[in-house]
């Protein structure tokens, strides 16, 4: 049917749509967290102890969250008892799986974008407050943030695909392999972060918040990241295969 | 037990016997008794099926049989109607009556009564209900 | 004579050490309503899942509408899964949009009529519904599709009396047009047996008895009585 694939993607994206009361709770929490964060930064700035790198350290959990996001998207059909409807939809299994993947990807990218913007805004605010805001410093920091988020975003498709694959494996006759999947999850979550040597002391000058010394983009990263994309595609195809033939329903 | 009253016809269905026969016989009975008059419109297959909560197929079979008997006629676009031929109805009445008597006689003979006894009881009882 | 909507030949299916279906053979007539009866665990749901391609047989042949089960054949099948739940964030109206976009031959107008008949409020979200209301909604999603085969796994489970009667009424309407094949499994035998054209009694993964409902009645009594005889 025309537009079915697009609709499937949309459906999974809007699954987080909340009803009246939980919507209020959600935004209340967001507001509270926002107030807390701004408050903490304000206090630190006024004491002259706000290092915006903290904001980047907060992103260490992102690859894990990304994996779990995709995993949940699949697991949810079973948890909520709707898998019967999903599996009997008259579309290729690859569509079903790819729709979930695409939906997750779009949401995750949106989330990263929002965090990126918020990071820069909070830095402007915090450093503006303690008086050390200078254009070249800020742009140095912005460059660093951009590079870092670039890495995160480049790595996201792989983590999403891995999460999706794990989700399907968990419902298939390959379920006994789950411990290996979880191990992979634990290891790969931080792999790029450490191996990229981004947080090496020779890359940036800790005492000087915006002084970006130099980041030499490791050659292997230029090879590794596109490879992760290929692996991601492979994982999505494997997920489709598992859904088609190997589920234990 | 499905009981229903629809379009002048009363039905009581026993699920342990074929339903089609019951629907057929009960309609015949109703016609013979005059519960539904000559030329009256019968409920549609769907209506009757809904009222009795039974499969429309079953109703359809019964209606087809009635049509074959000449007890009903279908007018295209208008529905199914009881025949206007009084003779047909009369002959059904007679058939049902004969069947009732046959059953009665069968039961009495089964109890061991012969004709003189049966006649005697009939007179006694007949007198009472006169 | 009619063709067969579904045909199974010596189908076997095992889950772990338990045989869900063993040497299961059946031919379901088309354009009739067939009831599949049996106690829990007899294999009814496994059978239905095979028709919709969710489960594959370990051995034997399954044919639905003359084809192999799978997502392609599902275009022509409206399936109500057993113990299914609905997407909580969707309202009745949203659900109809969902069906319109994703399920072929979905008749939205008919769905709205049926929803009104079943007492479903168009704005109500599935997460706020009682189980009975949710069950009715899912049934409407199946009944409002103009497809050759409708498979309902326990459509009466968790539904109150009045709603059950309305479902029966809806099924009678569907049957009146004589275009669709309906396959249902149910435990509410006495309430629904007057609907059945064809009946299949399943026991322990096999067909214990199958045949025309009226003929079984003539030979053995009501479906309820036969059930008691078979599963004592």
Coordinates of C-alpha atoms in Angstrom, one line a residue:
Chain A
X1 CA 0.0 0.0 0.0
X2 CA 1.2 3.4 -0.8
X3 CA 2.8 5.3 2.0
X4 CA 2.7 2.3 4.3
X5 CA 6.4 2.3 5.0
X6 CA 6.5 6.0 5.9
X7 CA 3.5 5.4 8.1
X8 CA 5.2 2.6 9.9
X9 CA 8.2 4.8 10.6
X10 CA 5.9 7.5 11.9
X11 CA 4.0 5.2 14.1
X12 CA 7.0 4.0 16.0
X13 CA 8.3 7.5 16.4
X14 CA 5.0 8.7 17.8
X15 CA 4.7 5.8 20.2
X16 CA 6.1 8.1 22.8
X17 CA 3.1 10.3 22.4
X18 CA 1.8 10.6 25.9
X19 CA -1.7 11.1 27.1
X20 CA -2.8 14.1 29.0
X21 CA -1.6 13.4 32.5
X22 CA 1.7 11.7 31.7
X23 CA 2.5 14.6 29.3
X24 CA 2.3 17.0 32.1
X25 CA 4.6 14.9 34.3
X26 CA 7.1 14.5 31.4
X27 CA 7.4 18.3 30.9
X28 CA 7.4 18.8 34.7
X29 CA 10.5 16.6 34.9
X30 CA 12.1 18.3 32.0
X31 CA 11.5 21.7 33.6
X32 CA 12.9 20.5 37.0
X33 CA 16.0 19.0 35.4
X34 CA 16.5 22.2 33.4
X35 CA 16.2 24.3 36.5
X36 CA 18.6 22.0 38.4
X37 CA 21.2 22.0 35.7
X38 CA 21.1 25.8 35.1
X39 CA 21.2 26.2 38.9
X40 CA 24.2 24.1 39.3
X41 CA 26.0 25.8 36.5
X42 CA 25.2 29.1 37.9
X43 CA 26.7 28.2 41.2
X44 CA 29.8 26.8 39.7
X45 CA 30.3 29.8 37.4
X46 CA 29.9 32.3 40.2
X47 CA 32.6 30.3 42.0
X48 CA 34.7 30.3 38.8
X49 CA 34.7 26.6 38.7
X50 CA 32.5 25.8 35.7
X51 CA 34.4 23.6 33.2
X52 CA 32.1 23.1 30.2
X53 CA 33.9 19.8 29.5
X54 CA 31.6 18.4 32.1
X55 CA 28.8 18.8 29.6
X56 CA 30.7 16.6 27.2
X57 CA 31.4 14.0 29.8
X58 CA 27.7 13.6 30.3
X59 CA 27.4 12.1 26.8
X60 CA 29.4 9.0 27.7
X61 CA 26.2 7.2 28.2
X62 CA 24.7 8.1 24.9
X63 CA 25.9 5.0 22.9
X64 CA 24.4 2.8 25.6
X65 CA 21.1 4.7 25.5
X66 CA 21.1 4.4 21.7
X67 CA 21.5 0.7 21.8
X68 CA 18.7 0.3 24.5
X69 CA 16.5 2.6 22.5
X70 CA 16.5 0.3 19.5
X71 CA 16.3 -2.8 21.6
X72 CA 13.3 -1.5 23.4
X73 CA 11.6 -0.5 20.2
X74 CA 11.5 -4.2 19.2
X75 CA 11.1 -5.7 22.7
X76 CA 8.1 -3.4 23.2
X77 CA 6.0 -5.3 20.7
X78 CA 6.4 -8.4 22.8
X79 CA 6.1 -6.7 26.1
X80 CA 2.9 -5.0 25.2
X81 CA 1.4 -8.0 23.5
X82 CA 1.1 -6.4 20.1
X83 CA 3.6 -8.6 18.3
X84 CA 0.8 -10.6 16.7
X85 CA -0.4 -7.5 14.9
X86 CA 3.1 -6.4 13.9
X87 CA 4.2 -9.8 12.6
X88 CA 1.1 -10.3 10.5
X89 CA 1.3 -7.0 8.7
X90 CA 1.4 -7.8 4.9
X91 CA 4.8 -6.2 4.2
X92 CA 8.3 -7.6 3.8
X93 CA 10.0 -8.3 7.1
X94 CA 12.8 -5.9 6.1
X95 CA 10.3 -3.1 5.9
X96 CA 9.0 -3.9 9.4
X97 CA 12.5 -3.9 10.9
X98 CA 13.8 -1.0 8.8
X99 CA 10.9 1.1 9.8
X100 CA 11.7 0.6 13.5
X101 CA 15.3 1.3 12.8
X102 CA 14.7 4.4 10.8
X103 CA 12.3 5.7 13.4
X104 CA 14.8 5.1 16.1
X105 CA 17.6 6.7 14.1
X106 CA 15.5 9.9 13.5
X107 CA 14.6 10.2 17.1
X108 CA 18.2 9.6 18.3
X109 CA 19.5 12.2 15.8
X110 CA 17.0 14.7 17.1
X111 CA 18.0 14.0 20.6
X112 CA 21.7 14.4 19.8
X113 CA 21.0 17.7 18.0
X114 CA 19.1 19.0 21.0
X115 CA 21.8 18.0 23.4
X116 CA 24.4 19.6 21.1
X117 CA 22.6 22.9 21.0
X118 CA 21.9 22.9 24.8
X119 CA 25.5 22.2 25.5
X120 CA 26.6 25.3 23.5
X121 CA 23.9 27.4 25.1
X122 CA 24.8 26.3 28.6
X123 CA 28.5 27.1 27.9
X124 CA 27.6 30.5 26.6
X125 CA 25.6 31.1 29.7
X126 CA 28.1 29.6 32.2
X127 CA 31.1 31.2 30.8
X128 CA 29.3 34.4 30.2
X129 CA 28.4 34.5 33.9
X130 CA 32.0 34.0 35.1
X131 CA 33.4 36.5 32.7
X132 CA 35.7 34.3 30.8
X133 CA 33.7 34.2 27.6
X134 CA 35.9 35.1 24.7
X135 CA 35.0 34.4 21.0
X136 CA 38.1 32.4 20.2
X137 CA 37.7 30.3 23.3
X138 CA 34.1 29.7 22.6
X139 CA 34.7 28.8 19.0
X140 CA 37.5 26.4 20.1
X141 CA 35.1 24.7 22.5
X142 CA 32.4 24.7 19.8
X143 CA 34.7 23.0 17.4
X144 CA 35.6 20.4 19.9
X145 CA 32.0 19.8 20.8
X146 CA 31.1 19.5 17.1
X147 CA 33.9 17.0 16.5
X148 CA 32.8 15.0 19.5
X149 CA 29.1 15.0 18.6
X150 CA 30.2 14.1 15.0
X151 CA 31.8 11.0 16.4
X152 CA 28.8 10.1 18.5
X153 CA 26.4 10.6 15.5
X154 CA 28.7 8.6 13.2
X155 CA 28.7 5.8 15.7
X156 CA 25.0 5.8 16.4
X157 CA 23.8 3.8 13.4
X158 CA 25.9 0.9 14.5
X159 CA 24.7 1.0 18.1
X160 CA 21.1 1.2 16.9
X161 CA 21.5 -1.7 14.6
X162 CA 23.2 -3.7 17.3
X163 CA 20.3 -2.9 19.7
X164 CA 17.8 -3.9 17.0
X165 CA 19.6 -7.2 16.3
X166 CA 19.8 -8.0 20.0
X167 CA 16.1 -7.3 20.3
X168 CA 15.3 -9.8 17.5
X169 CA 17.8 -12.4 18.8
X170 CA 16.1 -12.2 22.2
X171 CA 12.9 -13.4 20.7
X172 CA 14.4 -16.0 18.4
X173 CA 15.9 -19.5 18.8
X174 CA 19.3 -17.8 19.0
X175 CA 18.3 -16.5 22.4
X176 CA 21.0 -18.5 24.2
X177 CA 23.5 -16.1 22.5
X178 CA 22.1 -13.2 24.5
X179 CA 24.9 -13.1 27.0
X180 CA 27.3 -12.5 24.2
X181 CA 25.1 -9.7 22.8
X182 CA 25.1 -8.0 26.2
X183 CA 28.8 -8.4 26.5
X184 CA 29.2 -6.8 23.1
X185 CA 26.9 -4.1 24.3
X186 CA 29.0 -3.3 27.3
X187 CA 32.3 -3.3 25.3
X188 CA 31.1 -1.4 22.2
X189 CA 29.4 1.3 24.1
X190 CA 32.6 3.0 25.1
X191 CA 34.9 1.6 22.5
X192 CA 34.9 4.5 20.1
X193 CA 35.2 6.9 22.9
X194 CA 38.5 5.5 24.2
X195 CA 40.0 4.3 21.0
X196 CA 39.5 7.6 19.3
X197 CA 41.9 9.1 21.8
X198 CA 39.7 12.2 21.9
X199 CA 40.2 12.6 25.6
X200 CA 43.9 12.3 25.4
X201 CA 45.8 15.0 27.3
X202 CA 47.7 16.0 24.3
X203 CA 44.5 16.9 22.4
X204 CA 43.3 19.6 24.6
X205 CA 44.5 21.8 27.3
X206 CA 42.6 21.1 30.5
X207 CA 43.5 24.3 32.3
X208 CA 42.4 26.5 29.6
X209 CA 38.8 25.8 28.8
X210 CA 38.7 26.6 25.1
X211 CA 42.3 26.0 24.2
X212 CA 42.0 23.2 21.7
X213 CA 45.6 22.1 21.1
X214 CA 45.1 19.8 18.2
X215 CA 43.2 16.7 17.4
X216 CA 44.8 14.5 15.0
X217 CA 42.1 12.4 13.4
X218 CA 43.4 8.8 13.7
X219 CA 43.6 7.2 10.3
X220 CA 42.0 4.0 11.5
X221 CA 38.9 6.0 12.5
X222 CA 38.3 7.0 8.9
X223 CA 38.2 3.3 8.1
X224 CA 36.4 2.1 11.2
X225 CA 33.5 4.5 11.1
X226 CA 32.3 3.7 7.6
X227 CA 32.8 0.0 8.5
X228 CA 30.5 0.4 11.4
X229 CA 27.9 1.7 8.9
X230 CA 28.3 -1.4 6.8
X231 CA 28.1 -3.6 9.9
X232 CA 24.9 -1.7 10.8
X233 CA 23.3 -2.5 7.5
X234 CA 24.3 -6.1 7.9
X235 CA 22.8 -6.2 11.3
X236 CA 19.5 -4.7 10.0
X237 CA 19.4 -7.4 7.3
X238 CA 20.2 -10.1 9.8
X239 CA 17.4 -8.8 12.0
X240 CA 15.0 -9.0 9.1
X241 CA 16.1 -12.6 8.5
X242 CA 15.6 -13.6 12.1
X243 CA 12.1 -12.0 12.2
X244 CA 11.3 -13.9 9.0
X245 CA 12.4 -17.3 9.9
X246 CA 13.8 -17.8 13.4
X247 CA 11.3 -16.3 15.9
X248 CA 10.2 -18.6 18.6
X249 CA 6.5 -17.6 18.5
Chain B
X1 CA -32.2 -23.6 23.3
X2 CA -32.8 -20.6 21.1
X3 CA -36.2 -19.1 21.4
X4 CA -37.5 -16.3 19.3
X5 CA -40.6 -14.6 18.1
X6 CA -40.3 -13.0 14.8
X7 CA -42.7 -11.8 12.1
X8 CA -45.6 -13.6 13.6
X9 CA -43.6 -16.9 13.8
X10 CA -42.6 -18.5 17.0
X11 CA -39.5 -20.7 17.2
X12 CA -37.9 -22.9 19.8
X13 CA -34.7 -24.5 18.7
X14 CA -33.1 -27.5 20.3
X15 CA -29.3 -27.5 19.6
X16 CA -29.0 -31.2 19.9
X17 CA -31.1 -31.7 16.7
X18 CA -30.4 -30.4 13.2
X19 CA -31.5 -26.9 13.2
X20 CA -32.6 -26.7 9.5
X21 CA -35.3 -29.3 10.0
X22 CA -36.6 -27.5 13.1
X23 CA -36.7 -24.1 11.4
X24 CA -38.5 -25.7 8.4
X25 CA -41.0 -27.6 10.5
X26 CA -41.8 -24.8 12.8
X27 CA -42.5 -22.5 9.9
X28 CA -44.8 -25.1 8.4
X29 CA -46.5 -25.4 11.7
X30 CA -47.0 -21.7 11.9
X31 CA -48.4 -21.5 8.5
X32 CA -50.8 -24.5 9.1
X33 CA -52.0 -22.9 12.3
X34 CA -52.6 -19.6 10.6
X35 CA -50.1 -17.7 12.8
X36 CA -48.9 -16.2 9.5
X37 CA -51.6 -15.6 6.9
X38 CA -51.7 -16.3 3.2
X39 CA -49.8 -13.9 1.2
X40 CA -47.9 -12.4 4.2
X41 CA -44.3 -11.4 3.9
X42 CA -41.8 -13.7 5.5
X43 CA -38.8 -12.2 7.3
X44 CA -35.7 -12.1 5.2
X45 CA -33.0 -14.7 5.6
X46 CA -30.8 -12.2 7.4
X47 CA -33.6 -11.0 9.7
X48 CA -34.6 -14.5 10.7
X49 CA -31.0 -15.5 11.2
X50 CA -30.4 -12.5 13.4
X51 CA -33.5 -13.1 15.4
X52 CA -32.7 -16.8 16.0
X53 CA -29.0 -16.1 16.3
X54 CA -28.3 -18.9 13.8
X55 CA -26.3 -19.3 10.6
X56 CA -28.1 -17.7 7.7
X57 CA -27.2 -20.7 5.6
X58 CA -29.5 -22.8 7.8
X59 CA -32.3 -20.4 7.3
X60 CA -31.6 -20.3 3.6
X61 CA -31.8 -24.1 3.3
X62 CA -35.2 -24.0 5.1
X63 CA -36.5 -21.3 2.8
X64 CA -35.3 -23.2 -0.3
X65 CA -37.2 -26.3 0.9
X66 CA -40.3 -24.2 1.5
X67 CA -40.1 -22.8 -2.0
X68 CA -39.7 -26.3 -3.4
X69 CA -42.9 -27.3 -1.5
X70 CA -44.7 -24.4 -3.0
X71 CA -45.5 -23.0 0.4
X72 CA -43.6 -19.8 -0.3
X73 CA -42.8 -17.8 -3.3
X74 CA -39.9 -15.4 -3.8
X75 CA -40.7 -12.2 -5.7
X76 CA -37.6 -10.6 -7.1
X77 CA -36.6 -7.5 -5.2
X78 CA -39.5 -7.8 -2.8
X79 CA -38.7 -10.8 -0.7
X80 CA -40.3 -14.1 0.2
X81 CA -44.1 -14.4 0.7
X82 CA -46.4 -17.1 1.9
X83 CA -48.4 -18.6 -1.0
X84 CA -51.9 -17.3 -1.6
X85 CA -53.0 -20.7 -2.5
X86 CA -55.3 -21.8 0.3
X87 CA -55.2 -25.4 -1.0
X88 CA -51.5 -25.6 -0.4
X89 CA -51.9 -24.5 3.2
X90 CA -54.7 -26.9 3.7
X91 CA -52.7 -29.7 2.3
X92 CA -49.9 -28.9 4.8
X93 CA -52.4 -28.8 7.6
X94 CA -53.6 -32.2 6.6
X95 CA -50.1 -33.6 6.3
X96 CA -49.2 -32.3 9.8
X97 CA -52.5 -33.6 11.2
X98 CA -51.9 -37.1 9.7
X99 CA -48.4 -37.1 11.0
X100 CA -49.7 -36.1 14.5
X101 CA -52.2 -39.0 14.4
X102 CA -49.5 -41.4 13.2
X103 CA -47.3 -40.5 16.1
X104 CA -50.1 -40.8 18.5
X105 CA -51.2 -44.2 17.2
X106 CA -47.6 -45.3 17.3
X107 CA -47.2 -44.2 20.9
X108 CA -50.5 -45.9 22.0
X109 CA -49.6 -49.1 20.3
X110 CA -46.2 -48.9 21.9
X111 CA -48.1 -48.8 25.2
X112 CA -50.0 -51.9 24.3
X113 CA -53.4 -50.4 23.4
X114 CA -55.3 -51.8 20.5
X115 CA -57.9 -49.9 18.4
X116 CA -61.1 -50.5 20.5
X117 CA -59.3 -49.2 23.6
X118 CA -57.8 -46.2 21.7
X119 CA -61.3 -45.4 20.4
X120 CA -62.8 -45.6 23.9
X121 CA -60.2 -43.3 25.4
X122 CA -60.6 -40.9 22.5
X123 CA -64.3 -40.6 23.1
X124 CA -63.8 -40.0 26.8
X125 CA -61.2 -37.4 26.2
X126 CA -62.8 -35.9 23.2
X127 CA -66.0 -35.4 25.2
X128 CA -64.0 -33.5 27.8
X129 CA -62.5 -31.0 25.5
X130 CA -65.7 -30.5 23.4
Chain C
X1 CA -19.4 -27.9 -3.9
X2 CA -17.2 -25.4 -2.3
X3 CA -13.4 -25.2 -2.4
X4 CA -11.1 -25.2 0.5
X5 CA -10.0 -22.0 2.2
X6 CA -7.4 -23.9 4.3
X7 CA -5.8 -27.2 4.0
X8 CA -3.4 -28.9 6.3
X9 CA -1.7 -32.2 5.7
X10 CA 0.1 -34.1 8.4
X11 CA 1.3 -31.0 10.1
X12 CA 3.6 -31.2 13.0
X13 CA 4.9 -28.6 15.3
X14 CA 7.0 -28.9 18.4
X15 CA 7.9 -26.4 21.1
X16 CA 10.8 -27.8 23.1
X17 CA 9.6 -31.2 24.2
X18 CA 6.0 -30.5 23.7
X19 CA 4.1 -31.3 20.5
X20 CA 1.6 -28.6 19.8
X21 CA 0.4 -30.2 16.6
X22 CA 1.0 -33.8 15.6
X23 CA -0.2 -35.3 12.3
X24 CA -2.7 -32.5 12.1
X25 CA -4.8 -32.7 8.9
X26 CA -7.8 -30.7 8.1
X27 CA -9.7 -29.1 5.2
X28 CA -11.7 -26.0 6.0
X29 CA -14.5 -25.1 3.5
X30 CA -14.5 -21.7 2.0
X31 CA -17.3 -19.1 2.4
X32 CA -18.6 -20.8 5.5
X33 CA -18.0 -20.3 9.2
X34 CA -15.8 -23.0 10.8
X35 CA -15.3 -23.3 14.5
X36 CA -12.2 -24.9 16.0
X37 CA -13.0 -26.3 19.4
X38 CA -10.9 -27.9 22.1
X39 CA -9.4 -27.3 25.5
X40 CA -6.5 -24.9 26.1
X41 CA -3.3 -26.3 24.8
X42 CA -5.0 -28.4 22.2
X43 CA -3.2 -26.7 19.4
X44 CA -5.9 -24.3 18.1
X45 CA -3.8 -21.1 18.4
X46 CA -0.7 -22.8 16.9
X47 CA -2.9 -23.8 14.0
X48 CA -4.1 -20.2 13.5
X49 CA -0.6 -18.9 13.8
X50 CA 0.5 -21.1 11.0
X51 CA -2.2 -19.8 8.7
X52 CA -0.8 -16.3 9.2
X53 CA 2.8 -17.2 8.8
X54 CA 3.9 -16.4 12.4
X55 CA 4.8 -20.0 13.0
X56 CA 6.2 -22.5 10.6
X57 CA 5.4 -26.2 10.7
X58 CA 8.2 -28.6 11.5
X59 CA 6.7 -31.1 9.0
X60 CA 3.7 -31.3 6.7
X61 CA 2.0 -28.9 4.4
X62 CA -0.2 -25.8 5.1
X63 CA -2.1 -24.1 2.4
X64 CA -4.2 -21.0 2.9
X65 CA -6.4 -19.6 0.1
X66 CA -4.4 -21.9 -2.2
X67 CA -1.1 -20.4 -1.3
X68 CA 1.7 -20.8 1.2
X69 CA 1.2 -18.8 4.4
X70 CA 3.4 -15.7 4.7
X71 CA 3.2 -12.0 4.7
X72 CA 2.1 -11.9 1.1
X73 CA -0.9 -14.1 1.8
X74 CA -1.7 -12.0 4.9
X75 CA -3.0 -9.3 2.6
X76 CA -6.1 -11.4 2.3
X77 CA -6.4 -12.5 5.9
X78 CA -7.8 -10.5 8.8
X79 CA -6.4 -12.1 11.9
X80 CA -7.2 -11.5 15.5
X81 CA -4.3 -13.0 17.5
X82 CA -4.9 -14.8 20.7
X83 CA -4.3 -12.9 23.9
X84 CA -3.5 -9.9 21.8
X85 CA -3.4 -6.4 23.2
X86 CA -3.7 -3.2 21.3
X87 CA -1.4 -0.2 21.0
X88 CA -2.2 1.8 24.1
X89 CA -1.5 5.2 22.7
X90 CA -3.9 4.9 19.9
X91 CA -7.5 6.0 20.2
X92 CA -10.4 4.3 18.4
X93 CA -10.1 6.9 15.6
X94 CA -6.3 6.6 15.5
X95 CA -6.7 2.9 15.2
X96 CA -8.9 3.2 12.2
X97 CA -6.3 5.4 10.6
X98 CA -3.7 2.8 11.4
X99 CA -5.8 0.1 9.8
X100 CA -6.6 2.2 6.8
X101 CA -2.9 2.9 6.1
X102 CA -1.6 -0.6 6.9
X103 CA -4.3 -3.2 6.4
X104 CA -5.6 -3.8 2.9
X105 CA -9.4 -3.6 2.2
X106 CA -10.1 -1.9 5.5
X107 CA -13.5 -0.2 5.3
X108 CA -13.4 2.7 7.6
X109 CA -17.0 3.6 7.3
X110 CA -18.0 0.1 8.2
X111 CA -15.5 0.2 11.1
X112 CA -17.1 3.3 12.5
X113 CA -20.6 1.8 12.2
X114 CA -19.4 -1.3 14.0
X115 CA -17.6 0.7 16.6
X116 CA -20.8 2.6 17.4
X117 CA -22.7 -0.6 17.5
X118 CA -20.2 -2.1 19.9
X119 CA -20.4 1.0 22.1
X120 CA -16.9 2.3 21.5
X121 CA -16.2 6.0 22.0
X122 CA -14.1 7.2 19.0
X123 CA -11.9 9.5 21.1
X124 CA -11.0 6.9 23.8
X125 CA -7.4 5.7 23.9
X126 CA -6.8 2.0 24.1
X127 CA -4.8 2.3 27.4
X128 CA -7.8 3.8 29.0
X129 CA -10.1 1.0 27.9
X130 CA -11.3 -2.0 29.8
X131 CA -10.2 -5.3 28.5
X132 CA -13.6 -5.9 27.1
X133 CA -13.6 -2.6 25.2
X134 CA -10.1 -3.3 23.8
X135 CA -11.2 -6.7 22.7
X136 CA -14.2 -5.2 20.9
X137 CA -12.0 -2.7 19.1
X138 CA -9.6 -5.3 17.9
X139 CA -12.5 -7.4 16.6
X140 CA -13.9 -4.4 14.7
X141 CA -10.5 -3.9 13.1
X142 CA -10.8 -7.5 11.7
X143 CA -14.5 -7.5 10.9
X144 CA -14.3 -4.3 8.9
X145 CA -12.0 -5.7 6.3
X146 CA -13.4 -7.1 3.0
X147 CA -10.9 -10.0 2.8
X148 CA -11.6 -13.6 1.8
X149 CA -10.5 -15.0 5.1
X150 CA -11.2 -13.8 8.7
X151 CA -9.4 -15.7 11.5
X152 CA -10.5 -14.9 15.0
X153 CA -8.7 -16.6 17.9
X154 CA -11.0 -16.5 20.8
X155 CA -12.9 -13.4 19.8
X156 CA -15.3 -13.8 22.8
X157 CA -12.7 -14.0 25.5
X158 CA -13.2 -11.3 28.2
X159 CA -16.3 -9.9 26.5
X160 CA -19.6 -9.2 28.3
X161 CA -22.9 -10.8 27.4
X162 CA -24.3 -7.8 25.4
X163 CA -21.1 -7.3 23.5
X164 CA -21.0 -11.1 22.7
X165 CA -24.5 -10.9 21.3
X166 CA -23.4 -8.0 19.1
X167 CA -20.4 -9.9 17.9
X168 CA -22.7 -12.8 17.0
X169 CA -24.9 -10.4 15.2
X170 CA -22.0 -8.9 13.3
X171 CA -20.9 -12.4 12.3
X172 CA -24.3 -13.2 11.0
X173 CA -24.2 -10.1 8.9
X174 CA -20.8 -11.2 7.5
X175 CA -22.1 -14.6 6.8
X176 CA -25.2 -13.3 5.1
X177 CA -23.2 -11.9 2.3
X178 CA -21.6 -15.3 1.8
X179 CA -18.3 -14.0 0.4
X180 CA -16.0 -14.4 3.3
X181 CA -14.6 -17.4 5.1
X182 CA -14.7 -17.2 8.9
X183 CA -12.6 -19.3 11.1
X184 CA -13.0 -18.9 14.9
X185 CA -12.0 -20.6 18.0
X186 CA -14.1 -20.2 21.1
X187 CA -14.9 -21.6 24.5
X188 CA -18.4 -20.2 24.5
X189 CA -19.9 -23.2 22.7
X190 CA -23.5 -23.1 23.8
X191 CA -23.9 -19.5 22.9
X192 CA -22.3 -19.7 19.5
X193 CA -22.8 -23.2 18.1
X194 CA -25.9 -22.3 16.2
X195 CA -23.7 -20.2 14.0
X196 CA -21.3 -22.9 12.9
X197 CA -21.3 -24.4 9.4
X198 CA -18.4 -26.7 10.0
X199 CA -16.7 -27.8 13.2
X200 CA -13.3 -29.1 14.0
X201 CA -12.6 -30.6 17.4
X202 CA -8.9 -30.6 18.3
X203 CA -7.4 -32.7 21.0
X204 CA -3.7 -32.9 21.8
X205 CA -2.5 -31.6 18.5
X206 CA -4.7 -33.7 16.4
X207 CA -8.1 -33.5 14.8
X208 CA -10.5 -35.6 17.0
X209 CA -13.6 -35.0 14.9
X210 CA -14.4 -32.7 12.0
X211 CA -17.5 -32.3 9.9
X212 CA -20.6 -30.4 9.0
X213 CA -22.3 -29.0 12.2
X214 CA -25.8 -30.1 11.2
X215 CA -24.7 -33.6 10.3
X216 CA -22.8 -34.0 13.6
X217 CA -26.0 -32.8 15.3
X218 CA -28.1 -35.4 13.5
X219 CA -25.5 -38.1 14.5
X220 CA -24.3 -37.1 17.9
X221 CA -26.2 -34.2 19.4
X222 CA -25.3 -30.6 20.1
X223 CA -21.7 -29.4 19.8
X224 CA -21.7 -28.9 23.5
X225 CA -22.7 -32.5 24.0
X226 CA -20.1 -33.8 21.6
X227 CA -17.5 -31.7 23.3
X228 CA -18.3 -33.4 26.6
X229 CA -18.1 -36.8 24.9
X230 CA -14.7 -36.1 23.4
X231 CA -13.0 -34.4 26.3
X232 CA -14.3 -36.2 29.3

